[in-house]
Amino acid sequence: MTMTVTTATEFTSLIFEETEDRVTVRLNRPEVRNAIDDTMVAELHEVCARLENDPKILIITGCEAGGKGIFVSGADIGQLRERRRDDALRGINNTVFNRIAELPSPVIAAVDGFALGGGLELALAADFRVATERAKFGQPETGLGIIAAAGGLWRLRKLVGEALAKEILLAGRILDGAEARDASLVNEIHAPEELLDGAQAFADRIAKQDPLAVRISKAVMAMPESAHPAVDNIAQAVLFESDAKFDRMQAFLDRKKNR
């Protein structure tokens, strides 16, 4: 697959690549192990704005420094130390991670190296996670006198269960890639040199589905239990009238008839 670099906007903390059906964002602050700062947050908001207007699959990955992979080592502690009550109430990271989680099309996090603190919370905001065995997942916030307030306290529990989530959040446990896969935090494990190809192959599988059916499925799955089954029926009614439904079902019937 040929990747076309988009240069309409000059990002300083991200490398942005776009094709017809997907966007790949590489976090690119290797000098600080991809610590999340205000600039990165602003640029991730800009990526979200593009994908809300023109929905595509999003792959978020890190970079490499000194032969080691880096996803996100956490928030920029220098900036975080100076934040006060009003900054917390603004939900700086929470807002952008929620925006990523609510993008119309699926999001894949490709994780190598550290995914700690805000890095794990960013990965948790994705729909899928692929990783290397050397990846490190953790929430060290309580050791810094704060909480994992950008999704870690609830998204992590939903994925790995309360007992393991408490061990990570309250006792500082860090999972490697294999442990994260066994805990259902990670979908697939790849060698470091094959990680991005693995994420692209995962995106290929999503891209083979009907994009509208995928988008509606993601949106309906995110709705509260009380909305079902009525919302399912309404969503299905929309899809039952789509051209893709008729074309894809006819193609299925044709293949079955020609076997």
JSON list of N, CA and C in Angstrom, two decimals, residues 188-247:
[
{"chain": "A", "resi": 188, "resn": "GLU", "atom": "N", "xyz": [-3.35, -8.23, 19.25]},
{"chain": "A", "resi": 188, "resn": "GLU", "atom": "CA", "xyz": [-2.35, -9.00, 18.53]},
{"chain": "A", "resi": 188, "resn": "GLU", "atom": "C", "xyz": [-0.95, -8.59, 18.97]},
{"chain": "A", "resi": 189, "resn": "ILE", "atom": "N", "xyz": [-0.01, -9.55, 18.86]},
{"chain": "A", "resi": 189, "resn": "ILE", "atom": "CA", "xyz": [1.40, -9.29, 19.13]},
{"chain": "A", "resi": 189, "resn": "ILE", "atom": "C", "xyz": [2.19, -9.45, 17.83]},
{"chain": "A", "resi": 190, "resn": "HIS", "atom": "N", "xyz": [3.11, -8.53, 17.58]},
{"chain": "A", "resi": 190, "resn": "HIS", "atom": "CA", "xyz": [3.96, -8.58, 16.40]},
{"chain": "A", "resi": 190, "resn": "HIS", "atom": "C", "xyz": [5.40, -8.28, 16.79]},
{"chain": "A", "resi": 191, "resn": "ALA", "atom": "N", "xyz": [6.33, -8.74, 15.98]},
{"chain": "A", "resi": 191, "resn": "ALA", "atom": "CA", "xyz": [7.73, -8.34, 16.16]},
{"chain": "A", "resi": 191, "resn": "ALA", "atom": "C", "xyz": [7.85, -6.85, 15.91]},
{"chain": "A", "resi": 192, "resn": "PRO", "atom": "N", "xyz": [8.80, -6.18, 16.57]},
{"chain": "A", "resi": 192, "resn": "PRO", "atom": "CA", "xyz": [8.92, -4.72, 16.41]},
{"chain": "A", "resi": 192, "resn": "PRO", "atom": "C", "xyz": [8.98, -4.26, 14.97]},
{"chain": "A", "resi": 193, "resn": "GLU", "atom": "N", "xyz": [9.74, -4.96, 14.13]},
{"chain": "A", "resi": 193, "resn": "GLU", "atom": "CA", "xyz": [9.89, -4.54, 12.74]},
{"chain": "A", "resi": 193, "resn": "GLU", "atom": "C", "xyz": [8.64, -4.82, 11.90]},
{"chain": "A", "resi": 194, "resn": "GLU", "atom": "N", "xyz": [7.70, -5.58, 12.45]},
{"chain": "A", "resi": 194, "resn": "GLU", "atom": "CA", "xyz": [6.47, -5.92, 11.74]},
{"chain": "A", "resi": 194, "resn": "GLU", "atom": "C", "xyz": [5.24, -5.26, 12.34]},
{"chain": "A", "resi": 195, "resn": "LEU", "atom": "N", "xyz": [5.44, -4.41, 13.36]},
{"chain": "A", "resi": 195, "resn": "LEU", "atom": "CA", "xyz": [4.30, -3.86, 14.09]},
{"chain": "A", "resi": 195, "resn": "LEU", "atom": "C", "xyz": [3.39, -3.02, 13.20]},
{"chain": "A", "resi": 196, "resn": "LEU", "atom": "N", "xyz": [3.97, -2.07, 12.48]},
{"chain": "A", "resi": 196, "resn": "LEU", "atom": "CA", "xyz": [3.13, -1.20, 11.66]},
{"chain": "A", "resi": 196, "resn": "LEU", "atom": "C", "xyz": [2.46, -1.98, 10.54]},
{"chain": "A", "resi": 197, "resn": "ASP", "atom": "N", "xyz": [3.18, -2.94, 9.95]},
{"chain": "A", "resi": 197, "resn": "ASP", "atom": "CA", "xyz": [2.55, -3.80, 8.93]},
{"chain": "A", "resi": 197, "resn": "ASP", "atom": "C", "xyz": [1.38, -4.58, 9.53]},
{"chain": "A", "resi": 198, "resn": "GLY", "atom": "N", "xyz": [1.55, -5.03, 10.77]},
{"chain": "A", "resi": 198, "resn": "GLY", "atom": "CA", "xyz": [0.46, -5.74, 11.44]},
{"chain": "A", "resi": 198, "resn": "GLY", "atom": "C", "xyz": [-0.74, -4.84, 11.65]},
{"chain": "A", "resi": 199, "resn": "ALA", "atom": "N", "xyz": [-0.48, -3.58, 12.03]},
{"chain": "A", "resi": 199, "resn": "ALA", "atom": "CA", "xyz": [-1.59, -2.63, 12.21]},
{"chain": "A", "resi": 199, "resn": "ALA", "atom": "C", "xyz": [-2.27, -2.35, 10.88]},
{"chain": "A", "resi": 200, "resn": "GLN", "atom": "N", "xyz": [-1.48, -2.22, 9.81]},
{"chain": "A", "resi": 200, "resn": "GLN", "atom": "CA", "xyz": [-2.06, -1.98, 8.49]},
{"chain": "A", "resi": 200, "resn": "GLN", "atom": "C", "xyz": [-2.89, -3.18, 8.04]},
{"chain": "A", "resi": 201, "resn": "ALA", "atom": "N", "xyz": [-2.42, -4.39, 8.33]},
{"chain": "A", "resi": 201, "resn": "ALA", "atom": "CA", "xyz": [-3.19, -5.59, 7.97]},
{"chain": "A", "resi": 201, "resn": "ALA", "atom": "C", "xyz": [-4.50, -5.64, 8.75]},
{"chain": "A", "resi": 202, "resn": "PHE", "atom": "N", "xyz": [-4.46, -5.22, 10.02]},
{"chain": "A", "resi": 202, "resn": "PHE", "atom": "CA", "xyz": [-5.68, -5.13, 10.82]},
{"chain": "A", "resi": 202, "resn": "PHE", "atom": "C", "xyz": [-6.64, -4.13, 10.17]},
{"chain": "A", "resi": 203, "resn": "ALA", "atom": "N", "xyz": [-6.10, -2.99, 9.75]},
{"chain": "A", "resi": 203, "resn": "ALA", "atom": "CA", "xyz": [-6.92, -1.98, 9.08]},
{"chain": "A", "resi": 203, "resn": "ALA", "atom": "C", "xyz": [-7.49, -2.52, 7.77]},
{"chain": "A", "resi": 204, "resn": "ASP", "atom": "N", "xyz": [-6.71, -3.34, 7.06]},
{"chain": "A", "resi": 204, "resn": "ASP", "atom": "CA", "xyz": [-7.20, -3.95, 5.82]},
{"chain": "A", "resi": 204, "resn": "ASP", "atom": "C", "xyz": [-8.45, -4.78, 6.08]},
{"chain": "A", "resi": 205, "resn": "ARG", "atom": "N", "xyz": [-8.44, -5.52, 7.19]},
{"chain": "A", "resi": 205, "resn": "ARG", "atom": "CA", "xyz": [-9.61, -6.36, 7.53]},
{"chain": "A", "resi": 205, "resn": "ARG", "atom": "C", "xyz": [-10.84, -5.50, 7.80]},
{"chain": "A", "resi": 206, "resn": "ILE", "atom": "N", "xyz": [-10.63, -4.37, 8.46]},
{"chain": "A", "resi": 206, "resn": "ILE", "atom": "CA", "xyz": [-11.74, -3.46, 8.71]},
{"chain": "A", "resi": 206, "resn": "ILE", "atom": "C", "xyz": [-12.23, -2.85, 7.40]},
{"chain": "A", "resi": 207, "resn": "ALA", "atom": "N", "xyz": [-11.27, -2.49, 6.53]},
{"chain": "A", "resi": 207, "resn": "ALA", "atom": "CA", "xyz": [-11.61, -1.81, 5.28]},
{"chain": "A", "resi": 207, "resn": "ALA", "atom": "C", "xyz": [-12.40, -2.71, 4.33]},
{"chain": "A", "resi": 208, "resn": "LYS", "atom": "N", "xyz": [-12.32, -4.02, 4.51]},
{"chain": "A", "resi": 208, "resn": "LYS", "atom": "CA", "xyz": [-13.09, -4.95, 3.66]},
{"chain": "A", "resi": 208, "resn": "LYS", "atom": "C", "xyz": [-14.58, -4.94, 4.01]},
{"chain": "A", "resi": 209, "resn": "GLN", "atom": "N", "xyz": [-14.91, -4.46, 5.20]},
{"chain": "A", "resi": 209, "resn": "GLN", "atom": "CA", "xyz": [-16.31, -4.40, 5.61]},
{"chain": "A", "resi": 209, "resn": "GLN", "atom": "C", "xyz": [-16.96, -3.16, 4.99]},
{"chain": "A", "resi": 210, "resn": "ASP", "atom": "N", "xyz": [-18.28, -3.10, 5.05]},
{"chain": "A", "resi": 210, "resn": "ASP", "atom": "CA", "xyz": [-18.97, -1.91, 4.56]},
{"chain": "A", "resi": 210, "resn": "ASP", "atom": "C", "xyz": [-18.70, -0.75, 5.53]},
{"chain": "A", "resi": 211, "resn": "PRO", "atom": "N", "xyz": [-18.13, 0.35, 5.06]},
{"chain": "A", "resi": 211, "resn": "PRO", "atom": "CA", "xyz": [-17.77, 1.44, 5.98]},
{"chain": "A", "resi": 211, "resn": "PRO", "atom": "C", "xyz": [-18.95, 1.98, 6.78]},
{"chain": "A", "resi": 212, "resn": "LEU", "atom": "N", "xyz": [-20.11, 2.11, 6.16]},
{"chain": "A", "resi": 212, "resn": "LEU", "atom": "CA", "xyz": [-21.26, 2.65, 6.89]},
{"chain": "A", "resi": 212, "resn": "LEU", "atom": "C", "xyz": [-21.71, 1.66, 7.97]},
{"chain": "A", "resi": 213, "resn": "ALA", "atom": "N", "xyz": [-21.72, 0.37, 7.67]},
{"chain": "A", "resi": 213, "resn": "ALA", "atom": "CA", "xyz": [-22.10, -0.63, 8.67]},
{"chain": "A", "resi": 213, "resn": "ALA", "atom": "C", "xyz": [-21.12, -0.63, 9.83]},
{"chain": "A", "resi": 214, "resn": "VAL", "atom": "N", "xyz": [-19.84, -0.45, 9.54]},
{"chain": "A", "resi": 214, "resn": "VAL", "atom": "CA", "xyz": [-18.83, -0.39, 10.60]},
{"chain": "A", "resi": 214, "resn": "VAL", "atom": "C", "xyz": [-19.05, 0.84, 11.47]},
{"chain": "A", "resi": 215, "resn": "ARG", "atom": "N", "xyz": [-19.26, 1.99, 10.84]},
{"chain": "A", "resi": 215, "resn": "ARG", "atom": "CA", "xyz": [-19.47, 3.23, 11.60]},
{"chain": "A", "resi": 215, "resn": "ARG", "atom": "C", "xyz": [-20.71, 3.13, 12.48]},
{"chain": "A", "resi": 216, "resn": "ILE", "atom": "N", "xyz": [-21.80, 2.62, 11.92]},
{"chain": "A", "resi": 216, "resn": "ILE", "atom": "CA", "xyz": [-23.03, 2.54, 12.70]},
{"chain": "A", "resi": 216, "resn": "ILE", "atom": "C", "xyz": [-22.89, 1.50, 13.81]},
{"chain": "A", "resi": 217, "resn": "SER", "atom": "N", "xyz": [-22.22, 0.39, 13.54]},
{"chain": "A", "resi": 217, "resn": "SER", "atom": "CA", "xyz": [-21.99, -0.61, 14.58]},
{"chain": "A", "resi": 217, "resn": "SER", "atom": "C", "xyz": [-21.21, -0.01, 15.75]},
{"chain": "A", "resi": 218, "resn": "LYS", "atom": "N", "xyz": [-20.15, 0.75, 15.44]},
{"chain": "A", "resi": 218, "resn": "LYS", "atom": "CA", "xyz": [-19.35, 1.36, 16.50]},
{"chain": "A", "resi": 218, "resn": "LYS", "atom": "C", "xyz": [-20.19, 2.34, 17.32]},
{"chain": "A", "resi": 219, "resn": "ALA", "atom": "N", "xyz": [-20.99, 3.14, 16.64]},
{"chain": "A", "resi": 219, "resn": "ALA", "atom": "CA", "xyz": [-21.80, 4.13, 17.34]},
{"chain": "A", "resi": 219, "resn": "ALA", "atom": "C", "xyz": [-22.85, 3.47, 18.23]},
{"chain": "A", "resi": 220, "resn": "VAL", "atom": "N", "xyz": [-23.50, 2.43, 17.72]},
{"chain": "A", "resi": 220, "resn": "VAL", "atom": "CA", "xyz": [-24.56, 1.76, 18.49]},
{"chain": "A", "resi": 220, "resn": "VAL", "atom": "C", "xyz": [-23.96, 1.01, 19.67]},
{"chain": "A", "resi": 221, "resn": "MET", "atom": "N", "xyz": [-22.79, 0.39, 19.49]},
{"chain": "A", "resi": 221, "resn": "MET", "atom": "CA", "xyz": [-22.15, -0.32, 20.60]},
{"chain": "A", "resi": 221, "resn": "MET", "atom": "C", "xyz": [-21.82, 0.62, 21.76]},
{"chain": "A", "resi": 222, "resn": "ALA", "atom": "N", "xyz": [-21.56, 1.88, 21.46]},
{"chain": "A", "resi": 222, "resn": "ALA", "atom": "CA", "xyz": [-21.18, 2.84, 22.50]},
{"chain": "A", "resi": 222, "resn": "ALA", "atom": "C", "xyz": [-22.38, 3.39, 23.27]},
{"chain": "A", "resi": 223, "resn": "MET", "atom": "N", "xyz": [-23.57, 3.08, 22.82]},
{"chain": "A", "resi": 223, "resn": "MET", "atom": "CA", "xyz": [-24.76, 3.63, 23.48]},
{"chain": "A", "resi": 223, "resn": "MET", "atom": "C", "xyz": [-25.09, 2.85, 24.76]},
{"chain": "A", "resi": 224, "resn": "PRO", "atom": "N", "xyz": [-25.75, 3.50, 25.72]},
{"chain": "A", "resi": 224, "resn": "PRO", "atom": "CA", "xyz": [-26.08, 2.82, 26.98]},
{"chain": "A", "resi": 224, "resn": "PRO", "atom": "C", "xyz": [-27.05, 1.67, 26.77]},
{"chain": "A", "resi": 225, "resn": "GLU", "atom": "N", "xyz": [-27.01, 0.73, 27.68]},
{"chain": "A", "resi": 225, "resn": "GLU", "atom": "CA", "xyz": [-27.84, -0.47, 27.55]},
{"chain": "A", "resi": 225, "resn": "GLU", "atom": "C", "xyz": [-29.31, -0.13, 27.42]},
{"chain": "A", "resi": 226, "resn": "SER", "atom": "N", "xyz": [-29.73, 0.96, 28.07]},
{"chain": "A", "resi": 226, "resn": "SER", "atom": "CA", "xyz": [-31.15, 1.33, 28.04]},
{"chain": "A", "resi": 226, "resn": "SER", "atom": "C", "xyz": [-31.61, 1.73, 26.64]},
{"chain": "A", "resi": 227, "resn": "ALA", "atom": "N", "xyz": [-30.67, 2.07, 25.74]},
{"chain": "A", "resi": 227, "resn": "ALA", "atom": "CA", "xyz": [-31.04, 2.47, 24.38]},
{"chain": "A", "resi": 227, "resn": "ALA", "atom": "C", "xyz": [-31.40, 1.28, 23.50]},
{"chain": "A", "resi": 228, "resn": "HIS", "atom": "N", "xyz": [-31.01, 0.08, 23.93]},
{"chain": "A", "resi": 228, "resn": "HIS", "atom": "CA", "xyz": [-31.27, -1.13, 23.14]},
{"chain": "A", "resi": 228, "resn": "HIS", "atom": "C", "xyz": [-32.58, -1.77, 23.61]},
{"chain": "A", "resi": 229, "resn": "PRO", "atom": "N", "xyz": [-33.32, -2.46, 22.74]},
{"chain": "A", "resi": 229, "resn": "PRO", "atom": "CA", "xyz": [-33.01, -2.74, 21.34]},
{"chain": "A", "resi": 229, "resn": "PRO", "atom": "C", "xyz": [-33.52, -1.69, 20.34]},
{"chain": "A", "resi": 230, "resn": "ALA", "atom": "N", "xyz": [-34.18, -0.65, 20.84]},
{"chain": "A", "resi": 230, "resn": "ALA", "atom": "CA", "xyz": [-34.80, 0.30, 19.91]},
{"chain": "A", "resi": 230, "resn": "ALA", "atom": "C", "xyz": [-33.77, 0.91, 18.96]},
{"chain": "A", "resi": 231, "resn": "VAL", "atom": "N", "xyz": [-32.59, 1.30, 19.49]},
{"chain": "A", "resi": 231, "resn": "VAL", "atom": "CA", "xyz": [-31.60, 1.93, 18.64]},
{"chain": "A", "resi": 231, "resn": "VAL", "atom": "C", "xyz": [-31.06, 0.95, 17.60]},
{"chain": "A", "resi": 232, "resn": "ASP", "atom": "N", "xyz": [-30.99, -0.34, 17.96]},
{"chain": "A", "resi": 232, "resn": "ASP", "atom": "CA", "xyz": [-30.53, -1.34, 17.00]},
{"chain": "A", "resi": 232, "resn": "ASP", "atom": "C", "xyz": [-31.49, -1.42, 15.82]},
{"chain": "A", "resi": 233, "resn": "ASN", "atom": "N", "xyz": [-32.78, -1.38, 16.12]},
{"chain": "A", "resi": 233, "resn": "ASN", "atom": "CA", "xyz": [-33.78, -1.47, 15.04]},
{"chain": "A", "resi": 233, "resn": "ASN", "atom": "C", "xyz": [-33.71, -0.25, 14.12]},
{"chain": "A", "resi": 234, "resn": "ILE", "atom": "N", "xyz": [-33.52, 0.92, 14.71]},
{"chain": "A", "resi": 234, "resn": "ILE", "atom": "CA", "xyz": [-33.43, 2.14, 13.90]},
{"chain": "A", "resi": 234, "resn": "ILE", "atom": "C", "xyz": [-32.18, 2.11, 13.03]},
{"chain": "A", "resi": 235, "resn": "ALA", "atom": "N", "xyz": [-31.06, 1.70, 13.62]},
{"chain": "A", "resi": 235, "resn": "ALA", "atom": "CA", "xyz": [-29.81, 1.62, 12.86]},
{"chain": "A", "resi": 235, "resn": "ALA", "atom": "C", "xyz": [-29.93, 0.62, 11.72]},
{"chain": "A", "resi": 236, "resn": "GLN", "atom": "N", "xyz": [-30.55, -0.53, 12.01]},
{"chain": "A", "resi": 236, "resn": "GLN", "atom": "CA", "xyz": [-30.73, -1.54, 10.97]},
{"chain": "A", "resi": 236, "resn": "GLN", "atom": "C", "xyz": [-31.64, -1.04, 9.86]},
{"chain": "A", "resi": 237, "resn": "ALA", "atom": "N", "xyz": [-32.63, -0.24, 10.23]},
{"chain": "A", "resi": 237, "resn": "ALA", "atom": "CA", "xyz": [-33.54, 0.31, 9.22]},
{"chain": "A", "resi": 237, "resn": "ALA", "atom": "C", "xyz": [-32.78, 1.20, 8.24]},
{"chain": "A", "resi": 238, "resn": "VAL", "atom": "N", "xyz": [-31.81, 1.97, 8.76]},
{"chain": "A", "resi": 238, "resn": "VAL", "atom": "CA", "xyz": [-30.99, 2.81, 7.89]},
{"chain": "A", "resi": 238, "resn": "VAL", "atom": "C", "xyz": [-30.18, 1.93, 6.94]},
{"chain": "A", "resi": 239, "resn": "LEU", "atom": "N", "xyz": [-29.54, 0.91, 7.47]},
{"chain": "A", "resi": 239, "resn": "LEU", "atom": "CA", "xyz": [-28.68, 0.05, 6.65]},
{"chain": "A", "resi": 239, "resn": "LEU", "atom": "C", "xyz": [-29.48, -0.78, 5.66]},
{"chain": "A", "resi": 240, "resn": "PHE", "atom": "N", "xyz": [-30.69, -1.16, 6.02]},
{"chain": "A", "resi": 240, "resn": "PHE", "atom": "CA", "xyz": [-31.53, -1.96, 5.10]},
{"chain": "A", "resi": 240, "resn": "PHE", "atom": "C", "xyz": [-31.85, -1.20, 3.81]},
{"chain": "A", "resi": 241, "resn": "GLU", "atom": "N", "xyz": [-31.73, 0.14, 3.84]},
{"chain": "A", "resi": 241, "resn": "GLU", "atom": "CA", "xyz": [-32.01, 0.94, 2.66]},
{"chain": "A", "resi": 241, "resn": "GLU", "atom": "C", "xyz": [-30.74, 1.34, 1.90]},
{"chain": "A", "resi": 242, "resn": "SER", "atom": "N", "xyz": [-29.56, 0.92, 2.38]},
{"chain": "A", "resi": 242, "resn": "SER", "atom": "CA", "xyz": [-28.32, 1.34, 1.74]},
{"chain": "A", "resi": 242, "resn": "SER", "atom": "C", "xyz": [-28.03, 0.51, 0.49]},
{"chain": "A", "resi": 243, "resn": "ASP", "atom": "N", "xyz": [-27.41, 1.15, -0.49]},
{"chain": "A", "resi": 243, "resn": "ASP", "atom": "CA", "xyz": [-27.02, 0.43, -1.71]},
{"chain": "A", "resi": 243, "resn": "ASP", "atom": "C", "xyz": [-26.02, -0.67, -1.40]},
{"chain": "A", "resi": 244, "resn": "ALA", "atom": "N", "xyz": [-25.14, -0.43, -0.45]},
{"chain": "A", "resi": 244, "resn": "ALA", "atom": "CA", "xyz": [-24.11, -1.42, -0.13]},
{"chain": "A", "resi": 244, "resn": "ALA", "atom": "C", "xyz": [-24.74, -2.71, 0.38]},
{"chain": "A", "resi": 245, "resn": "LYS", "atom": "N", "xyz": [-25.83, -2.61, 1.13]},
{"chain": "A", "resi": 245, "resn": "LYS", "atom": "CA", "xyz": [-26.49, -3.81, 1.64]},
{"chain": "A", "resi": 245, "resn": "LYS", "atom": "C", "xyz": [-26.98, -4.68, 0.49]},
{"chain": "A", "resi": 246, "resn": "PHE", "atom": "N", "xyz": [-27.63, -4.08, -0.50]},
{"chain": "A", "resi": 246, "resn": "PHE", "atom": "CA", "xyz": [-28.12, -4.85, -1.65]},
{"chain": "A", "resi": 246, "resn": "PHE", "atom": "C", "xyz": [-26.97, -5.41, -2.47]},
{"chain": "A", "resi": 247, "resn": "ASP", "atom": "N", "xyz": [-25.95, -4.60, -2.71]},
{"chain": "A", "resi": 247, "resn": "ASP", "atom": "CA", "xyz": [-24.83, -5.04, -3.53]},
{"chain": "A", "resi": 247, "resn": "ASP", "atom": "C", "xyz": [-24.05, -6.16, -2.85]}
]
